[in-house]
Amino acid sequence: MSGSLGRAMRLIAGMALVTAAIGAVTPASANAAAPVFPDAQVDADGSHIDHVVSHDDRRSTVYVYSAAMNRVVGLEVIRAADTSAPRPTLYLLNGAEDGLDAGGNETSWETKTDLVDYLGDQNVNVVNVIDGRYTYYTDWQTDDPMLGRNKWTTFLTRELPPIMDTAFDASGVNAIVGVSMSATSTLALAESAPGLYRSVGAFSGCAQTSTDPGRRYLQAVVLSGGGNPWNIWGVDGAPAWTANDPSTDANLAKLRGTNLFVAAGTGADTAAAGGGQVGASSTALEGTVETCTRALQSSIENLGIPATFNYLPGGGHNWPSWQIDFHEVWPDIARSLGI
């Protein structure tokens, strides 16, 4: 967790109403020309692959134009080991301060875990979204002066899947996994598009976005990126905050039939699972996350929805812990995808 997010988290208890002016932002112009990828599909709304940078015969950076956001979004893509038949797709989302920073440095599943080697022989297409910092990957009500136009639910559930399916010969069978900020997002995305994902993984998230501490956590994350949290679902306490809370009984019911894998660290000590040091801030944050996760488990169990909950002893809010979580759940996710 970087210093900016840490400072924002320390302000949660006394956070005052954000008074920044809310105004429309004119999104950066995007290249809406015909896509250059040979197998690309153009959605009815005009969303398409803008261009591709190939790294080797299986790995590439794919830039997709989103009509909803009027901008190009970057994705790291790993093609399945066997392309003789359509394969399922694993979507991966990063945390609030991951992806590409202002200097173009990437922090992601590919750079912080052994993902590339671990899935090297797996017949699954992997799509890692390296954009969307601080946004919670949701559809915002209002354009933000700092974070721009955010229609991530629309992009990830409606615009992107058919494009990826066509371009990478996918089967339409999907799973999605997220960490920290995006652990909340994976639940919400699955609820907004029931049946789109066979499996959903949520590592170190705080799903209760309309009640504390999850609500304050979300607001602090957005503030740490310079955004105005009232641009997401209206002012604090507006009805849309509850409507978009993935932990309410009404929304959790939409996950019935989905393979759910939820993980958190216990934060019990300062030794990072898998080696290295967690640090006091990571341990303290994961302690809050564990509380959120146990509350989510109680809600899901009360509804009788099958789900797997894993609590990593000593695990913190960090990539070494999330790599262990992923290794733990991948065999079950793979089975759900028919791999």
GROMACS .gro file of C-alpha atoms in nm:
model
  339
    1MET     CA    1   0.000   0.000   0.000
    2SER     CA    2   0.152   0.333  -0.104
    3GLY     CA    3   0.187   0.641   0.112
    4SER     CA    4  -0.099   0.824  -0.057
    5LEU     CA    5  -0.349   0.549   0.018
    6GLY     CA    6  -0.212   0.511   0.367
    7ARG     CA    7  -0.260   0.881   0.439
    8ALA     CA    8  -0.613   0.867   0.301
    9MET     CA    9  -0.696   0.570   0.522
   10ARG     CA   10  -0.579   0.764   0.829
   11LEU     CA   11  -0.827   1.037   0.737
   12ILE     CA   12  -1.128   0.802   0.726
   13ALA     CA   13  -1.253   0.865   1.080
   14GLY     CA   14  -1.265   1.242   1.040
   15MET     CA   15  -1.334   1.266   0.669
   16ALA     CA   16  -1.550   1.567   0.588
   17LEU     CA   17  -1.789   1.614   0.300
   18VAL     CA   18  -1.604   1.650  -0.026
   19THR     CA   19  -1.678   1.993  -0.165
   20ALA     CA   20  -1.492   1.980  -0.492
   21ALA     CA   21  -1.701   2.110  -0.776
   22ILE     CA   22  -1.874   1.843  -0.979
   23GLY     CA   23  -1.849   1.913  -1.347
   24ALA     CA   24  -1.854   1.722  -1.669
   25VAL     CA   25  -1.519   1.619  -1.808
   26THR     CA   26  -1.459   1.598  -2.179
   27PRO     CA   27  -1.287   1.261  -2.221
   28ALA     CA   28  -0.961   1.244  -2.409
   29SER     CA   29  -1.016   1.185  -2.776
   30ALA     CA   30  -0.988   0.823  -2.878
   31ASN     CA   31  -0.895   0.664  -3.205
   32ALA     CA   32  -1.227   0.543  -3.341
   33ALA     CA   33  -1.081   0.423  -3.671
   34ALA     CA   34  -1.136   0.068  -3.790
   35PRO     CA   35  -0.957  -0.186  -3.568
   36VAL     CA   36  -0.629  -0.330  -3.690
   37PHE     CA   37  -0.643  -0.666  -3.509
   38PRO     CA   38  -0.714  -0.929  -3.777
   39ASP     CA   39  -0.986  -1.113  -3.584
   40ALA     CA   40  -1.134  -0.809  -3.414
   41GLN     CA   41  -1.503  -0.751  -3.370
   42VAL     CA   42  -1.664  -0.409  -3.366
   43ASP     CA   43  -1.950  -0.392  -3.117
   44ALA     CA   44  -2.274  -0.232  -3.223
   45ASP     CA   45  -2.183   0.072  -3.013
   46GLY     CA   46  -1.843   0.106  -3.182
   47SER     CA   47  -1.623  -0.052  -2.914
   48HIS     CA   48  -1.329  -0.235  -3.075
   49ILE     CA   49  -0.963  -0.329  -3.050
   50ASP     CA   50  -0.768  -0.013  -3.126
   51HIS     CA   51  -0.421  -0.167  -3.155
   52VAL     CA   52  -0.206  -0.452  -3.027
   53VAL     CA   53   0.157  -0.464  -2.913
   54SER     CA   54   0.286  -0.823  -2.932
   55HIS     CA   55   0.555  -0.936  -2.686
   56ASP     CA   56   0.589  -1.299  -2.793
   57ASP     CA   57   0.376  -1.570  -2.952
   58ARG     CA   58   0.138  -1.578  -2.652
   59ARG     CA   59   0.167  -1.245  -2.471
   60SER     CA   60   0.052  -0.905  -2.594
   61THR     CA   61  -0.077  -0.570  -2.473
   62VAL     CA   62  -0.417  -0.509  -2.627
   63TYR     CA   63  -0.574  -0.164  -2.636
   64VAL     CA   64  -0.953  -0.164  -2.661
   65TYR     CA   65  -1.162   0.142  -2.740
   66SER     CA   66  -1.462   0.172  -2.506
   67ALA     CA   67  -1.754   0.360  -2.656
   68ALA     CA   68  -1.908   0.405  -2.310
   69MET     CA   69  -1.598   0.581  -2.179
   70ASN     CA   70  -1.482   0.725  -2.513
   71ARG     CA   71  -1.127   0.615  -2.444
   72VAL     CA   72  -0.880   0.334  -2.503
   73VAL     CA   73  -0.821   0.083  -2.222
   74GLY     CA   74  -0.503  -0.123  -2.183
   75LEU     CA   75  -0.508  -0.499  -2.122
   76GLU     CA   76  -0.227  -0.751  -2.077
   77VAL     CA   77  -0.334  -1.068  -2.257
   78ILE     CA   78  -0.189  -1.419  -2.239
   79ARG     CA   79  -0.322  -1.650  -2.505
   80ALA     CA   80  -0.411  -2.010  -2.412
   81ALA     CA   81  -0.139  -2.273  -2.448
   82ASP     CA   82  -0.354  -2.469  -2.693
   83THR     CA   83  -0.539  -2.271  -2.960
   84SER     CA   84  -0.681  -2.568  -3.149
   85ALA     CA   85  -1.026  -2.510  -3.000
   86PRO     CA   86  -1.205  -2.224  -2.822
   87ARG     CA   87  -1.085  -2.175  -2.466
   88PRO     CA   88  -1.229  -2.008  -2.154
   89THR     CA   89  -1.115  -1.666  -2.034
   90LEU     CA   90  -0.984  -1.558  -1.695
   91TYR     CA   91  -1.025  -1.186  -1.627
   92LEU     CA   92  -0.795  -1.033  -1.365
   93LEU     CA   93  -0.838  -0.694  -1.198
   94ASN     CA   94  -0.575  -0.510  -0.996
   95GLY     CA   95  -0.585  -0.300  -0.681
   96ALA     CA   96  -0.641   0.075  -0.648
   97GLU     CA   97  -0.279   0.178  -0.693
   98ASP     CA   98  -0.183  -0.093  -0.940
   99GLY     CA   99  -0.183  -0.092  -1.318
  100LEU     CA  100   0.012   0.186  -1.488
  101ASP     CA  101   0.125   0.486  -1.286
  102ALA     CA  102   0.190   0.836  -1.422
  103GLY     CA  103   0.543   0.733  -1.520
  104GLY     CA  104   0.424   0.432  -1.717
  105ASN     CA  105   0.546   0.181  -1.459
  106GLU     CA  106   0.329  -0.129  -1.431
  107THR     CA  107   0.226  -0.305  -1.111
  108SER     CA  108  -0.004  -0.595  -1.188
  109TRP     CA  109  -0.067  -0.967  -1.170
  110GLU     CA  110   0.200  -1.015  -1.436
  111THR     CA  111   0.470  -0.809  -1.264
  112LYS     CA  112   0.402  -0.895  -0.897
  113THR     CA  113   0.313  -1.267  -0.908
  114ASP     CA  114   0.426  -1.582  -1.089
  115LEU     CA  115   0.110  -1.574  -1.302
  116VAL     CA  116   0.285  -1.606  -1.640
  117ASP     CA  117   0.480  -1.917  -1.539
  118TYR     CA  118   0.206  -2.062  -1.318
  119LEU     CA  119  -0.051  -2.058  -1.599
  120GLY     CA  120   0.205  -2.124  -1.870
  121ASP     CA  121   0.065  -2.465  -1.963
  122GLN     CA  122  -0.301  -2.388  -1.894
  123ASN     CA  123  -0.556  -2.376  -2.173
  124VAL     CA  124  -0.712  -2.048  -2.070
  125ASN     CA  125  -0.694  -1.698  -2.213
  126VAL     CA  126  -0.590  -1.448  -1.946
  127VAL     CA  127  -0.699  -1.083  -1.965
  128ASN     CA  128  -0.541  -0.855  -1.704
  129VAL     CA  129  -0.689  -0.503  -1.698
  130ILE     CA  130  -0.408  -0.252  -1.635
  131ASP     CA  131  -0.631   0.054  -1.629
  132GLY     CA  132  -0.898   0.186  -1.395
  133ARG     CA  133  -0.698   0.293  -1.089
  134TYR     CA  134  -0.909   0.421  -0.795
  135THR     CA  135  -1.238   0.368  -0.983
  136TYR     CA  136  -1.377   0.050  -0.821
  137TYR     CA  137  -1.450  -0.070  -1.174
  138THR     CA  138  -1.808   0.051  -1.159
  139ASP     CA  139  -2.030   0.284  -1.362
  140TRP     CA  140  -1.999   0.632  -1.211
  141GLN     CA  141  -2.297   0.867  -1.222
  142THR     CA  142  -2.086   1.174  -1.299
  143ASP     CA  143  -1.762   1.237  -1.485
  144ASP     CA  144  -1.479   1.317  -1.246
  145PRO     CA  145  -1.239   1.611  -1.294
  146MET     CA  146  -0.943   1.390  -1.202
  147LEU     CA  147  -1.047   1.033  -1.287
  148GLY     CA  148  -1.252   1.110  -1.598
  149ARG     CA  149  -1.546   0.914  -1.732
  150ASN     CA  150  -1.587   0.574  -1.569
  151LYS     CA  151  -1.829   0.319  -1.710
  152TRP     CA  152  -1.641   0.009  -1.606
  153THR     CA  153  -1.940  -0.216  -1.544
  154THR     CA  154  -2.058  -0.147  -1.898
  155PHE     CA  155  -1.710  -0.201  -2.040
  156LEU     CA  156  -1.626  -0.519  -1.852
  157THR     CA  157  -1.963  -0.694  -1.878
  158ARG     CA  158  -2.098  -0.576  -2.216
  159GLU     CA  159  -1.832  -0.420  -2.437
  160LEU     CA  160  -1.520  -0.625  -2.370
  161PRO     CA  161  -1.628  -0.993  -2.350
  162PRO     CA  162  -1.759  -1.028  -2.708
  163ILE     CA  163  -1.450  -0.851  -2.842
  164MET     CA  164  -1.213  -1.082  -2.652
  165ASP     CA  165  -1.415  -1.390  -2.743
  166THR     CA  166  -1.389  -1.314  -3.112
  167ALA     CA  167  -1.031  -1.189  -3.124
  168PHE     CA  168  -0.885  -1.470  -2.912
  169ASP     CA  169  -1.117  -1.753  -3.014
  170ALA     CA  170  -1.266  -1.786  -2.667
  171SER     CA  171  -1.552  -2.012  -2.566
  172GLY     CA  172  -1.759  -1.754  -2.377
  173VAL     CA  173  -1.692  -1.935  -2.047
  174ASN     CA  174  -1.536  -1.689  -1.801
  175ALA     CA  175  -1.397  -1.639  -1.452
  176ILE     CA  176  -1.289  -1.318  -1.279
  177VAL     CA  177  -1.053  -1.254  -0.987
  178GLY     CA  178  -0.968  -0.927  -0.812
  179VAL     CA  179  -0.759  -0.803  -0.520
  180SER     CA  180  -0.810  -0.525  -0.265
  181MET     CA  181  -1.028  -0.259  -0.435
  182SER     CA  182  -1.118  -0.491  -0.720
  183ALA     CA  183  -1.212  -0.777  -0.486
  184THR     CA  184  -1.525  -0.576  -0.418
  185SER     CA  185  -1.560  -0.510  -0.791
  186THR     CA  186  -1.558  -0.876  -0.893
  187LEU     CA  187  -1.860  -0.945  -0.673
  188ALA     CA  188  -2.046  -0.640  -0.805
  189LEU     CA  189  -1.964  -0.720  -1.168
  190ALA     CA  190  -2.089  -1.077  -1.131
  191GLU     CA  191  -2.409  -0.951  -0.971
  192SER     CA  192  -2.466  -0.705  -1.253
  193ALA     CA  193  -2.432  -0.977  -1.517
  194PRO     CA  194  -2.552  -1.309  -1.369
  195GLY     CA  195  -2.414  -1.604  -1.563
  196LEU     CA  196  -2.126  -1.415  -1.725
  197TYR     CA  197  -1.869  -1.568  -1.488
  198ARG     CA  198  -1.858  -1.933  -1.383
  199SER     CA  199  -1.624  -1.845  -1.094
  200VAL     CA  200  -1.552  -1.528  -0.898
  201GLY     CA  201  -1.246  -1.472  -0.677
  202ALA     CA  202  -1.225  -1.185  -0.427
  203PHE     CA  203  -0.902  -1.147  -0.230
  204SER     CA  204  -0.865  -0.892   0.053
  205GLY     CA  205  -1.173  -0.685  -0.024
  206CYS     CA  206  -1.427  -0.505   0.192
  207ALA     CA  207  -1.756  -0.563   0.014
  208GLN     CA  208  -1.984  -0.354   0.238
  209THR     CA  209  -1.968  -0.030   0.037
  210SER     CA  210  -2.278   0.134   0.188
  211THR     CA  211  -2.186   0.076   0.554
  212ASP     CA  212  -1.872   0.134   0.757
  213PRO     CA  213  -1.589   0.045   0.740
  214GLY     CA  214  -1.631  -0.051   0.374
  215ARG     CA  215  -1.800   0.278   0.282
  216ARG     CA  216  -1.517   0.486   0.432
  217TYR     CA  217  -1.259   0.257   0.278
  218LEU     CA  218  -1.407   0.310  -0.068
  219GLN     CA  219  -1.421   0.686  -0.019
  220ALA     CA  220  -1.062   0.695   0.104
  221VAL     CA  221  -0.943   0.498  -0.199
  222VAL     CA  222  -1.111   0.738  -0.441
  223LEU     CA  223  -0.978   1.039  -0.250
  224SER     CA  224  -0.626   0.897  -0.257
  225GLY     CA  225  -0.644   0.903  -0.637
  226GLY     CA  226  -0.762   1.265  -0.640
  227GLY     CA  227  -1.121   1.172  -0.725
  228ASN     CA  228  -1.450   1.285  -0.574
  229PRO     CA  229  -1.636   0.984  -0.425
  230TRP     CA  230  -1.970   1.162  -0.458
  231ASN     CA  231  -1.931   1.129  -0.836
  232ILE     CA  232  -1.975   0.752  -0.808
  233TRP     CA  233  -2.326   0.702  -0.671
  234GLY     CA  234  -2.422   1.049  -0.552
  235VAL     CA  235  -2.360   1.213  -0.217
  236ASP     CA  236  -2.283   1.001   0.087
  237GLY     CA  237  -2.591   0.802   0.185
  238ALA     CA  238  -2.777   0.846  -0.143
  239PRO     CA  239  -2.995   0.544  -0.236
  240ALA     CA  240  -2.754   0.437  -0.510
  241TRP     CA  241  -2.490   0.354  -0.249
  242THR     CA  242  -2.709   0.078  -0.110
  243ALA     CA  243  -2.831  -0.030  -0.453
  244ASN     CA  244  -2.469  -0.085  -0.564
  245ASP     CA  245  -2.349  -0.250  -0.243
  246PRO     CA  246  -2.255  -0.608  -0.343
  247SER     CA  247  -2.298  -0.731   0.015
  248THR     CA  248  -2.673  -0.668   0.051
  249ASP     CA  249  -2.896  -0.975   0.057
  250ALA     CA  250  -3.071  -0.864  -0.262
  251ASN     CA  251  -2.744  -0.841  -0.453
  252LEU     CA  252  -2.581  -1.149  -0.301
  253ALA     CA  253  -2.881  -1.353  -0.415
  254LYS     CA  254  -2.771  -1.285  -0.773
  255LEU     CA  255  -2.453  -1.486  -0.709
  256ARG     CA  256  -2.640  -1.809  -0.646
  257GLY     CA  257  -2.504  -2.069  -0.884
  258THR     CA  258  -2.167  -1.893  -0.920
  259ASN     CA  259  -1.853  -2.056  -0.779
  260LEU     CA  260  -1.740  -1.807  -0.514
  261PHE     CA  261  -1.390  -1.795  -0.367
  262VAL     CA  262  -1.326  -1.527  -0.105
  263ALA     CA  263  -0.994  -1.485   0.078
  264ALA     CA  264  -0.839  -1.261   0.340
  265GLY     CA  265  -0.530  -1.265   0.557
  266THR     CA  266  -0.552  -1.294   0.932
  267GLY     CA  267  -0.295  -1.018   0.980
  268ALA     CA  268  -0.188  -1.206   1.290
  269ASP     CA  269   0.182  -1.128   1.260
  270THR     CA  270   0.425  -0.923   1.051
  271ALA     CA  271   0.580  -1.205   0.852
  272ALA     CA  272   0.438  -1.212   0.502
  273ALA     CA  273   0.311  -1.550   0.399
  274GLY     CA  274   0.549  -1.667   0.133
  275GLY     CA  275   0.839  -1.460   0.259
  276GLY     CA  276   0.923  -1.097   0.322
  277GLN     CA  277   0.772  -0.842   0.556
  278VAL     CA  278   0.412  -0.728   0.551
  279GLY     CA  279   0.464  -0.408   0.744
  280ALA     CA  280   0.242  -0.250   1.008
  281SER     CA  281   0.014  -0.064   0.767
  282SER     CA  282  -0.051  -0.374   0.556
  283THR     CA  283  -0.119  -0.586   0.863
  284ALA     CA  284  -0.359  -0.329   1.013
  285LEU     CA  285  -0.546  -0.289   0.684
  286GLU     CA  286  -0.581  -0.663   0.643
  287GLY     CA  287  -0.722  -0.684   0.993
  288THR     CA  288  -1.007  -0.458   0.880
  289VAL     CA  289  -1.045  -0.661   0.562
  290GLU     CA  290  -1.071  -0.981   0.764
  291THR     CA  291  -1.356  -0.830   0.965
  292CYS     CA  292  -1.536  -0.735   0.642
  293THR     CA  293  -1.478  -1.081   0.498
  294ARG     CA  294  -1.614  -1.265   0.802
  295ALA     CA  295  -1.925  -1.043   0.791
  296LEU     CA  296  -1.966  -1.127   0.421
  297GLN     CA  297  -1.928  -1.497   0.500
  298SER     CA  298  -2.204  -1.472   0.760
  299SER     CA  299  -2.438  -1.302   0.511
  300ILE     CA  300  -2.369  -1.558   0.240
  301GLU     CA  301  -2.415  -1.851   0.475
  302ASN     CA  302  -2.742  -1.708   0.605
  303LEU     CA  303  -2.868  -1.701   0.247
  304GLY     CA  304  -2.757  -2.060   0.191
  305ILE     CA  305  -2.530  -1.968  -0.100
  306PRO     CA  306  -2.235  -2.208  -0.141
  307ALA     CA  307  -1.897  -2.033  -0.124
  308THR     CA  308  -1.539  -2.107  -0.023
  309PHE     CA  309  -1.374  -1.876   0.230
  310ASN     CA  310  -1.000  -1.898   0.296
  311TYR     CA  311  -0.815  -1.712   0.572
  312LEU     CA  312  -0.440  -1.703   0.519
  313PRO     CA  313  -0.254  -1.718   0.853
  314GLY     CA  314  -0.037  -1.409   0.884
  315GLY     CA  315  -0.139  -1.295   0.537
  316GLY     CA  316  -0.128  -0.923   0.469
  317HIS     CA  317  -0.256  -0.675   0.214
  318ASN     CA  318   0.010  -0.755  -0.042
  319TRP     CA  319   0.090  -0.945  -0.360
  320PRO     CA  320   0.281  -1.235  -0.195
  321SER     CA  321  -0.034  -1.319   0.000
  322TRP     CA  322  -0.257  -1.285  -0.306
  323GLN     CA  323  -0.030  -1.516  -0.505
  324ILE     CA  324  -0.079  -1.781  -0.238
  325ASP     CA  325  -0.455  -1.720  -0.247
  326PHE     CA  326  -0.457  -1.763  -0.624
  327HIS     CA  327  -0.259  -2.088  -0.608
  328GLU     CA  328  -0.508  -2.214  -0.350
  329VAL     CA  329  -0.821  -2.147  -0.556
  330TRP     CA  330  -0.697  -2.195  -0.912
  331PRO     CA  331  -0.757  -2.574  -0.928
  332ASP     CA  332  -1.124  -2.520  -0.838
  333ILE     CA  333  -1.158  -2.228  -1.080
  334ALA     CA  334  -0.998  -2.438  -1.353
  335ARG     CA  335  -1.245  -2.719  -1.294
  336SER     CA  336  -1.535  -2.476  -1.314
  337LEU     CA  337  -1.402  -2.358  -1.652
  338GLY     CA  338  -1.374  -2.715  -1.781
  339ILE     CA  339  -0.993  -2.710  -1.793
   0.00000   0.00000   0.00000
